[in-house]
Amino acid sequence: MRKLRLLLVLLAVLTMLTSTGSNQADASASAVAVKKKGISAWKFNGVTGAMADAKVGWFYTWASDKQKIKPRRASSSCP
């Protein structure tokens, strides 16, 4: 049982090492492609400016409405 567990751990490590090298280029390319980030927001003084400073692309409020948050044009709200 112990040998089987060791073999499984070695196989998992080997799989992680071989897949990490080939996916690094894919991961960096996808990170460049995704420019919008989202946040969970709540109403406070300066929320619009804070969202603009953080370059937020979308937000949600855990409510059925925007909670009177008025985002800049580039931001959108998700229900």
PDB file of C-alpha atoms in Angstrom:
ATOM      1  CA  MET A   1       0.000   0.000   0.000  1.00  0.00           C
ATOM      2  CA  ARG A   2       2.833   2.358   0.845  1.00  0.00           C
ATOM      3  CA  LYS A   3       4.591   1.675  -2.465  1.00  0.00           C
ATOM      4  CA  LEU A   4       1.392   2.377  -4.381  1.00  0.00           C
ATOM      5  CA  ARG A   5       0.942   5.694  -2.589  1.00  0.00           C
ATOM      6  CA  LEU A   6       4.559   6.662  -3.319  1.00  0.00           C
ATOM      7  CA  LEU A   7       4.120   5.745  -6.968  1.00  0.00           C
ATOM      8  CA  LEU A   8       0.967   7.861  -7.217  1.00  0.00           C
ATOM      9  CA  VAL A   9       2.689  10.848  -5.616  1.00  0.00           C
ATOM     10  CA  LEU A  10       5.647  10.535  -7.983  1.00  0.00           C
ATOM     11  CA  LEU A  11       3.344  10.318 -10.988  1.00  0.00           C
ATOM     12  CA  ALA A  12       1.417  13.387  -9.832  1.00  0.00           C
ATOM     13  CA  VAL A  13       4.618  15.390  -9.382  1.00  0.00           C
ATOM     14  CA  LEU A  14       5.941  14.259 -12.741  1.00  0.00           C
ATOM     15  CA  THR A  15       2.662  15.218 -14.415  1.00  0.00           C
ATOM     16  CA  MET A  16       2.715  18.653 -12.807  1.00  0.00           C
ATOM     17  CA  LEU A  17       6.317  19.274 -13.851  1.00  0.00           C
ATOM     18  CA  THR A  18       5.781  18.276 -17.472  1.00  0.00           C
ATOM     19  CA  SER A  19       2.522  20.147 -17.884  1.00  0.00           C
ATOM     20  CA  THR A  20       3.827  23.358 -16.274  1.00  0.00           C
ATOM     21  CA  GLY A  21       6.506  23.900 -18.906  1.00  0.00           C
ATOM     22  CA  SER A  22       4.146  23.615 -21.870  1.00  0.00           C
ATOM     23  CA  ASN A  23       1.357  25.690 -20.353  1.00  0.00           C
ATOM     24  CA  GLN A  24       3.438  28.693 -19.335  1.00  0.00           C
ATOM     25  CA  ALA A  25       3.201  30.240 -22.795  1.00  0.00           C
ATOM     26  CA  ASP A  26      -0.532  29.526 -22.924  1.00  0.00           C
ATOM     27  CA  ALA A  27      -1.064  31.035 -19.471  1.00  0.00           C
ATOM     28  CA  SER A  28       0.795  34.233 -20.306  1.00  0.00           C
ATOM     29  CA  ALA A  29      -1.089  34.588 -23.592  1.00  0.00           C
ATOM     30  CA  SER A  30      -4.438  34.157 -21.889  1.00  0.00           C
ATOM     31  CA  ALA A  31      -3.464  36.629 -19.161  1.00  0.00           C
ATOM     32  CA  VAL A  32      -2.773  39.226 -21.816  1.00  0.00           C
ATOM     33  CA  ALA A  33      -6.072  38.526 -23.592  1.00  0.00           C
ATOM     34  CA  VAL A  34      -8.151  39.045 -20.434  1.00  0.00           C
ATOM     35  CA  LYS A  35      -8.125  42.747 -19.637  1.00  0.00           C
ATOM     36  CA  LYS A  36     -11.312  43.093 -17.618  1.00  0.00           C
ATOM     37  CA  LYS A  37     -11.464  42.200 -13.970  1.00  0.00           C
ATOM     38  CA  GLY A  38     -14.473  42.021 -11.726  1.00  0.00           C
ATOM     39  CA  ILE A  39     -15.140  42.810  -8.110  1.00  0.00           C
ATOM     40  CA  SER A  40     -17.813  42.494  -5.484  1.00  0.00           C
ATOM     41  CA  ALA A  41     -18.819  46.068  -4.666  1.00  0.00           C
ATOM     42  CA  TRP A  42     -20.850  47.939  -2.079  1.00  0.00           C
ATOM     43  CA  LYS A  43     -21.975  51.551  -1.886  1.00  0.00           C
ATOM     44  CA  PHE A  44     -19.576  53.942  -0.143  1.00  0.00           C
ATOM     45  CA  ASN A  45     -18.311  57.460  -0.796  1.00  0.00           C
ATOM     46  CA  GLY A  46     -15.809  57.265  -3.634  1.00  0.00           C
ATOM     47  CA  VAL A  47     -16.789  53.842  -4.973  1.00  0.00           C
ATOM     48  CA  THR A  48     -16.863  55.100  -8.576  1.00  0.00           C
ATOM     49  CA  GLY A  49     -13.366  56.556  -8.333  1.00  0.00           C
ATOM     50  CA  ALA A  50     -12.036  53.440  -6.627  1.00  0.00           C
ATOM     51  CA  MET A  51     -13.464  51.261  -9.380  1.00  0.00           C
ATOM     52  CA  ALA A  52     -11.900  53.506 -12.017  1.00  0.00           C
ATOM     53  CA  ASP A  53      -8.508  53.439 -10.265  1.00  0.00           C
ATOM     54  CA  ALA A  54      -8.628  49.639 -10.120  1.00  0.00           C
ATOM     55  CA  LYS A  55      -9.656  49.475 -13.810  1.00  0.00           C
ATOM     56  CA  VAL A  56     -12.667  47.313 -13.000  1.00  0.00           C
ATOM     57  CA  GLY A  57     -14.485  45.911 -16.018  1.00  0.00           C
ATOM     58  CA  TRP A  58     -17.515  44.529 -14.181  1.00  0.00           C
ATOM     59  CA  PHE A  59     -18.940  44.310 -10.672  1.00  0.00           C
ATOM     60  CA  TYR A  60     -21.674  42.651  -8.656  1.00  0.00           C
ATOM     61  CA  THR A  61     -23.339  43.657  -5.407  1.00  0.00           C
ATOM     62  CA  TRP A  62     -24.915  40.435  -4.090  1.00  0.00           C
ATOM     63  CA  ALA A  63     -28.254  42.217  -4.567  1.00  0.00           C
ATOM     64  CA  SER A  64     -30.792  42.267  -7.365  1.00  0.00           C
ATOM     65  CA  ASP A  65     -29.868  45.842  -8.294  1.00  0.00           C
ATOM     66  CA  LYS A  66     -26.753  48.023  -8.542  1.00  0.00           C
ATOM     67  CA  GLN A  67     -27.212  49.455  -5.001  1.00  0.00           C
ATOM     68  CA  LYS A  68     -27.109  52.960  -6.493  1.00  0.00           C
ATOM     69  CA  ILE A  69     -23.517  52.482  -7.686  1.00  0.00           C
ATOM     70  CA  LYS A  70     -23.012  54.512 -10.851  1.00  0.00           C
ATOM     71  CA  PRO A  71     -20.042  52.965 -12.682  1.00  0.00           C
ATOM     72  CA  ARG A  72     -18.159  54.649 -15.447  1.00  0.00           C
ATOM     73  CA  ARG A  73     -19.057  53.690 -19.003  1.00  0.00           C
ATOM     74  CA  ALA A  74     -16.445  50.927 -19.258  1.00  0.00           C
ATOM     75  CA  SER A  75     -17.834  49.008 -16.263  1.00  0.00           C
ATOM     76  CA  SER A  76     -20.874  46.795 -16.340  1.00  0.00           C
ATOM     77  CA  SER A  77     -22.960  45.191 -13.613  1.00  0.00           C
ATOM     78  CA  CYS A  78     -23.596  41.467 -13.364  1.00  0.00           C
ATOM     79  CA  PRO A  79     -26.755  40.221 -11.690  1.00  0.00           C
TER      80      PRO A  79
END
